[in-house]
Coordinates of C-alpha atoms in Angstrom, one line a residue:
M1 CA 12.7 -25.1 60.5
Q2 CA 9.0 -24.5 61.8
D3 CA 8.5 -28.1 62.7
V4 CA 12.2 -28.0 64.3
Y5 CA 10.6 -25.1 66.8
L6 CA 7.6 -26.8 67.5
E7 CA 10.0 -30.2 68.4
A8 CA 11.5 -27.8 70.7
K9 CA 8.7 -26.5 72.4
R10 CA 7.3 -30.1 73.1
K11 CA 10.6 -31.2 74.7
K12 CA 10.8 -28.0 76.7
K13 CA 6.5 -29.2 77.8
K14 CA 7.7 -32.7 78.3
Y15 CA 11.0 -31.5 80.8
Y16 CA 10.1 -28.6 81.9
A17 CA 10.9 -28.8 85.6
I18 CA 14.1 -30.0 84.8
I19 CA 14.8 -27.2 82.7
L20 CA 13.6 -24.3 85.3
A21 CA 15.9 -26.2 87.7
M22 CA 18.8 -25.6 85.4
L23 CA 17.8 -22.4 84.2
F24 CA 17.1 -21.2 87.6
G25 CA 20.8 -22.4 89.1
F26 CA 22.3 -20.5 85.9
L27 CA 20.6 -17.1 86.9
M28 CA 22.0 -17.3 90.5
L29 CA 25.5 -18.0 89.1
T30 CA 25.4 -15.4 87.0
L31 CA 23.6 -13.1 88.9
L32 CA 26.1 -13.9 91.9
T33 CA 29.1 -13.1 89.0
V34 CA 27.5 -9.3 88.7
L35 CA 27.8 -8.9 92.3
L36 CA 31.2 -10.2 93.1
D37 CA 32.7 -8.4 89.9
Y38 CA 31.2 -5.3 91.6
L39 CA 32.7 -5.9 94.9
L40 CA 35.8 -7.5 93.2
P41 CA 37.0 -5.7 89.8
F42 CA 37.5 -8.3 87.4
S43 CA 36.9 -11.1 89.4
T44 CA 34.4 -11.9 86.5
I45 CA 38.0 -12.9 84.8
I46 CA 37.7 -16.0 86.7
L47 CA 34.4 -16.7 87.6
F48 CA 33.1 -16.8 83.7
P49 CA 35.4 -19.3 82.1
F50 CA 35.6 -21.8 85.3
F51 CA 31.8 -21.3 86.2
I52 CA 29.0 -20.1 84.1
L53 CA 30.5 -20.8 80.8
P54 CA 31.0 -24.6 82.4
Y55 CA 27.5 -24.3 83.6
F56 CA 26.2 -23.3 80.0
I57 CA 27.9 -26.2 78.0
A58 CA 26.7 -28.3 80.7
M59 CA 22.8 -27.2 80.1
Q60 CA 23.5 -27.8 76.5
M61 CA 24.9 -31.0 76.9
M62 CA 22.3 -32.4 79.5
L63 CA 19.4 -31.4 76.8
I64 CA 20.7 -33.7 73.9
Q65 CA 21.1 -36.8 76.6
I66 CA 18.1 -35.9 79.0
D67 CA 15.9 -38.5 76.8
V68 CA 18.6 -41.1 77.5
Q69 CA 20.0 -40.0 80.8
E70 CA 18.4 -39.4 84.2
F71 CA 18.6 -36.3 85.3
N72 CA 20.7 -36.1 88.7
N73 CA 23.4 -33.9 90.5
K74 CA 26.2 -36.7 89.3
T75 CA 25.3 -36.3 85.7
F76 CA 24.8 -33.0 85.5
Y77 CA 28.3 -32.1 87.5
R78 CA 30.0 -34.7 85.3
L79 CA 29.0 -32.7 82.0
F80 CA 30.4 -29.7 84.1
R81 CA 33.5 -31.4 84.3
I82 CA 33.5 -31.6 80.4
G83 CA 32.8 -27.9 79.8
L84 CA 35.7 -27.0 81.7
S85 CA 38.0 -28.4 78.9
P86 CA 39.6 -25.5 76.5
L87 CA 38.9 -27.2 73.5
I88 CA 35.2 -27.4 73.8
K89 CA 35.2 -23.4 75.6
M90 CA 37.0 -22.2 72.6
S91 CA 34.3 -22.8 70.2
F92 CA 32.8 -19.9 71.8
G93 CA 35.3 -17.5 70.5
T94 CA 35.0 -16.0 74.2
L95 CA 38.3 -14.1 74.0
I96 CA 37.6 -12.3 70.9
N97 CA 34.0 -11.6 72.0
V98 CA 35.7 -9.9 75.1
L99 CA 37.9 -7.9 73.1
L100 CA 35.1 -6.7 70.7
A101 CA 32.8 -5.8 73.6
I102 CA 35.2 -3.5 75.1
L103 CA 36.0 -1.9 71.5
I104 CA 32.2 -1.0 71.7
Y105 CA 32.1 0.0 75.0
Y106 CA 34.9 2.5 74.2
L107 CA 33.5 3.3 70.9
V108 CA 29.8 3.9 71.9
N109 CA 31.2 6.0 75.1
Q110 CA 33.2 8.5 73.2
V111 CA 30.3 9.1 70.3
S112 CA 27.8 9.4 73.2
I113 CA 30.3 12.3 75.0
I114 CA 30.8 14.1 72.0
V115 CA 27.1 13.5 71.3
F116 CA 26.4 15.2 74.6
V117 CA 29.0 18.3 73.9
L118 CA 27.8 19.2 70.4
L119 CA 24.1 19.7 72.0
P120 CA 23.2 23.5 71.9
Q121 CA 22.7 23.6 75.7
N122 CA 25.7 22.7 76.4
S123 CA 28.1 25.1 74.8
G124 CA 28.3 27.4 77.7
L125 CA 29.4 24.7 79.8
I126 CA 32.2 23.6 77.3
T127 CA 33.3 27.6 77.1
Q128 CA 33.9 27.2 80.8
L129 CA 35.7 24.2 80.9
I130 CA 38.4 25.8 78.2
E131 CA 38.2 29.0 80.1
S132 CA 39.3 27.6 83.2
M133 CA 41.9 25.3 81.8
E134 CA 43.7 28.9 79.5
I135 CA 45.6 29.8 82.6
E136 CA 49.0 30.4 82.0
G137 CA 51.8 28.1 83.1
I138 CA 49.0 25.7 84.3
T139 CA 50.8 22.2 85.1
F140 CA 48.9 19.1 83.2
K141 CA 48.0 17.8 87.3
E142 CA 46.4 21.2 88.0
M143 CA 44.6 21.0 84.6
Y144 CA 43.4 17.4 85.7
D145 CA 41.9 18.8 89.1
I146 CA 40.1 21.7 87.4
F147 CA 38.8 19.2 84.8
Y148 CA 37.7 16.8 87.9
G149 CA 36.8 19.6 90.5
F150 CA 34.6 21.0 87.2
I151 CA 32.9 17.4 86.6
Q152 CA 32.2 17.2 90.4
N153 CA 30.5 20.6 90.6
S154 CA 28.6 20.1 87.4
E155 CA 25.3 18.4 87.5
S156 CA 25.3 17.9 83.4
W157 CA 28.3 16.7 83.6
K158 CA 27.9 14.1 86.2
Q159 CA 24.2 13.4 84.1
M160 CA 26.4 13.0 81.2
I161 CA 28.7 10.6 82.2
F162 CA 26.0 8.7 83.9
I163 CA 24.1 8.1 80.8
S164 CA 27.1 7.8 78.3
T165 CA 29.1 5.1 80.5
S166 CA 25.7 3.3 80.9
I167 CA 24.8 3.2 77.2
A168 CA 28.5 2.3 76.5
Y169 CA 28.3 -0.2 78.8
G170 CA 25.0 -1.7 77.8
A171 CA 25.8 -1.8 74.3
G172 CA 29.0 -4.0 75.0
F173 CA 27.3 -6.1 77.6
M174 CA 24.5 -7.2 75.1
F175 CA 27.0 -7.5 72.1
F176 CA 28.8 -10.1 74.4
I177 CA 25.8 -12.1 75.3
Y178 CA 24.4 -11.8 72.0
R179 CA 27.9 -13.7 70.1
M180 CA 28.3 -16.1 72.9
L181 CA 24.8 -17.3 72.4
H182 CA 25.5 -16.6 68.5
N183 CA 28.3 -19.1 68.7
S184 CA 26.8 -21.6 70.9
L185 CA 25.2 -23.8 68.5
Y186 CA 28.3 -24.1 66.7
A187 CA 30.4 -25.2 70.0
L188 CA 27.0 -27.6 70.5
C189 CA 27.4 -29.1 67.0
K190 CA 31.4 -29.0 67.2
T191 CA 31.5 -30.8 70.3
S192 CA 28.8 -33.2 69.7
A193 CA 29.5 -34.1 65.8
S194 CA 33.0 -33.8 66.4
L195 CA 33.9 -31.3 64.0
P196 CA 37.4 -30.4 63.3
S197 CA 38.9 -27.2 65.1
G198 CA 39.6 -24.3 62.2
R199 CA 39.1 -20.7 62.7
N200 CA 37.0 -20.4 59.7
K201 CA 34.9 -23.3 60.8
P202 CA 34.6 -25.2 57.4
V203 CA 32.7 -27.8 57.9
F204 CA 29.7 -26.2 60.1
K205 CA 29.5 -22.9 57.8
E206 CA 29.0 -24.9 55.1
V207 CA 26.3 -27.2 56.2
F208 CA 24.7 -24.4 58.3
K209 CA 24.4 -22.0 55.3
K210 CA 21.5 -24.0 53.8
Y211 CA 19.6 -23.3 56.9
S212 CA 20.6 -20.6 58.6
R213 CA 18.1 -18.2 57.0
Y214 CA 15.2 -20.4 58.0
Y215 CA 16.9 -20.6 61.7
Y216 CA 16.9 -17.0 62.4
K217 CA 13.6 -16.4 60.9
T218 CA 12.0 -19.0 62.5
Y219 CA 13.6 -18.2 65.9
Y220 CA 13.1 -14.3 65.5
K221 CA 9.2 -15.0 64.6
H222 CA 8.7 -16.7 67.7
E223 CA 10.8 -15.3 70.2
W224 CA 11.4 -11.7 69.2
Y225 CA 9.3 -10.0 72.0
K226 CA 11.8 -11.7 74.8
V227 CA 14.9 -10.8 72.6
A228 CA 13.5 -7.1 72.9
L229 CA 13.4 -7.5 76.8
V230 CA 17.1 -8.0 77.2
P231 CA 17.9 -4.3 76.4
I232 CA 14.5 -2.8 77.7
F233 CA 15.2 -4.9 80.9
Y234 CA 18.9 -3.1 81.0
A235 CA 17.0 0.5 80.6
G236 CA 14.7 -0.4 83.2
G237 CA 17.9 -1.0 85.7
V238 CA 19.6 2.5 84.5
L239 CA 16.4 4.5 85.4
L240 CA 15.7 2.2 88.7
A241 CA 19.1 3.3 89.6
Y242 CA 18.7 6.9 89.0
Y243 CA 15.9 7.5 90.1
L244 CA 16.7 5.5 93.6
N245 CA 19.7 7.6 93.7
L246 CA 21.9 4.5 93.3
Q247 CA 24.0 5.4 90.4
V248 CA 27.1 4.0 91.6
L249 CA 25.0 0.4 91.6
T250 CA 23.8 0.9 87.8
L251 CA 26.5 -1.7 86.5
V252 CA 24.7 -4.0 89.2
I253 CA 21.4 -3.6 88.9
A254 CA 21.2 -3.1 85.1
P255 CA 23.2 -6.2 84.0
S256 CA 20.9 -8.5 86.8
L257 CA 17.6 -7.3 85.2
A258 CA 19.2 -7.6 81.5
L259 CA 20.3 -11.4 82.6
V260 CA 16.9 -12.4 84.0
A261 CA 15.5 -11.3 80.5
V262 CA 18.2 -13.4 78.9
T263 CA 17.1 -16.7 80.9
L264 CA 13.7 -16.0 79.9
L265 CA 14.6 -16.9 76.3
L266 CA 17.0 -19.2 76.7
P267 CA 14.7 -22.3 77.4
N268 CA 13.2 -22.4 73.6
L269 CA 16.7 -21.1 72.2
L270 CA 18.5 -24.0 73.5
L271 CA 16.4 -26.5 72.4
Y272 CA 15.6 -25.0 69.3
Q273 CA 19.9 -25.2 68.6
E274 CA 19.5 -28.5 69.7
K275 CA 16.6 -29.9 67.1
T276 CA 18.7 -28.1 64.4
Y277 CA 21.8 -30.0 65.4
V278 CA 19.9 -33.3 65.3
M279 CA 18.5 -31.8 61.9
M280 CA 21.9 -31.3 60.8
F281 CA 23.8 -34.1 62.1
H282 CA 23.9 -36.5 59.2
E283 CA 25.2 -33.5 56.6
L284 CA 27.7 -32.3 59.3
S285 CA 29.4 -35.9 60.0
K286 CA 29.4 -36.9 56.4
K287 CA 31.0 -33.7 55.4
N288 CA 33.4 -34.1 58.3
Y289 CA 34.0 -37.6 57.2
T290 CA 34.9 -36.5 53.8
N291 CA 37.4 -34.0 55.0
M292 CA 39.3 -36.3 57.3
Q293 CA 39.3 -38.9 54.5
K294 CA 40.8 -36.5 51.9
V295 CA 43.3 -35.2 54.8
Y296 CA 44.7 -38.8 55.5
T297 CA 44.4 -39.7 52.2
D298 CA 47.1 -36.6 51.5
L299 CA 48.9 -37.5 54.5
K300 CA 49.3 -41.2 52.9
G301 CA 50.3 -40.0 50.2
Q302 CA 53.1 -37.0 50.5
A303 CA 54.4 -38.6 54.1
N304 CA 56.8 -41.6 54.2
L305 CA 55.0 -44.1 56.5
N306 CA 55.7 -47.5 57.4
K307 CA 53.4 -50.3 57.6
E308 CA 52.4 -49.7 61.3
Q309 CA 51.8 -45.7 60.8
E310 CA 49.7 -46.6 57.7
K311 CA 47.9 -49.2 59.6
A312 CA 47.3 -47.0 62.8
L313 CA 45.9 -44.3 60.0
D314 CA 43.4 -46.8 58.8
E315 CA 42.3 -48.2 62.1
F316 CA 41.7 -44.7 63.0
M317 CA 39.5 -44.0 59.8
K318 CA 37.7 -47.2 60.8
Q319 CA 37.0 -45.7 64.5
L320 CA 36.1 -42.7 63.1
E321 CA 33.5 -44.2 61.0
N322 CA 32.2 -46.4 63.2
A323 CA 31.5 -43.5 65.8
T324 CA 29.9 -41.5 63.4
K325 CA 27.5 -44.2 62.5
E326 CA 26.8 -44.9 66.6
K327 CA 26.1 -41.0 66.8
R328 CA 23.9 -41.2 64.0
E329 CA 21.9 -43.8 65.5
E330 CA 22.1 -42.3 68.8
N331 CA 20.6 -38.9 67.8
K332 CA 17.5 -41.4 65.9
E333 CA 16.9 -42.8 69.1
N334 CA 16.9 -39.3 70.8
K335 CA 14.6 -38.2 68.1
N336 CA 12.3 -41.1 68.0
S337 CA 12.3 -40.8 72.1
D338 CA 11.1 -37.3 71.8
E339 CA 8.4 -38.4 69.2

């Protein structure tokens, strides 16, 4: 994997200007999304799947084709349209990652509040809050008004909510980014090697298992400081918003700085994933073809197919075999051109 990483760095040096142009566009798009989501809540629901993720996929595909395909607006936006395909986007597991990020936000937020409440210096605040709510005959609305007013008039509670919200949002935000980047190698292999769909990613998992340990070890060995910049930049954004008295803009400033850090680690990561895919392609395609052969052999043996249907299945298998060979040759050409 060390050689794969060095190949990725050589390719980055060769196409540095093109990669920089794509990354600049990605950064501007993500920063605009963060800002719009603040001005128009939940706008990310539209912008992420229809703009950010397809743009990211287009970058991945462009890096694979950059040796044999001229980089220009026409080529890139053709790949962008491919990135709009639901089948390709599903490889990233966006929905499940969003749900997990929300769960993490909720859990971390609750833990942060509990830790704050249990601190000895806050025992007096809790006592005051409980006493104010023990008024006889109080309604739920009155209790809520007392609670809200208590928080508004207590600087300690304001700080506690600010800190807990910032920590929880940061944890969920960075988990989502990690999961999406983690799944991007599988998405690349699934799209480029035409892997079958499946919740358990059987073909990819079986092949990647042989490389995973060295894949992660090599990447984090060289890129650990860039990975560390993501939470550092986020924390810096929180502190910046606090000391500039811009707490209402915390969830704009902090994620924006974190996205700058993410952009810094993307070039080597994407190229490392691309070279890893090229290295694994032969095994991926061989395993995929073997599995497809088994599926269609079982289908022919169990289903009552007429001659035309059997002929169609045989032709499909031949097309799959030819496509696999063509893709293998294409990968060899890309590797040779890099060298």
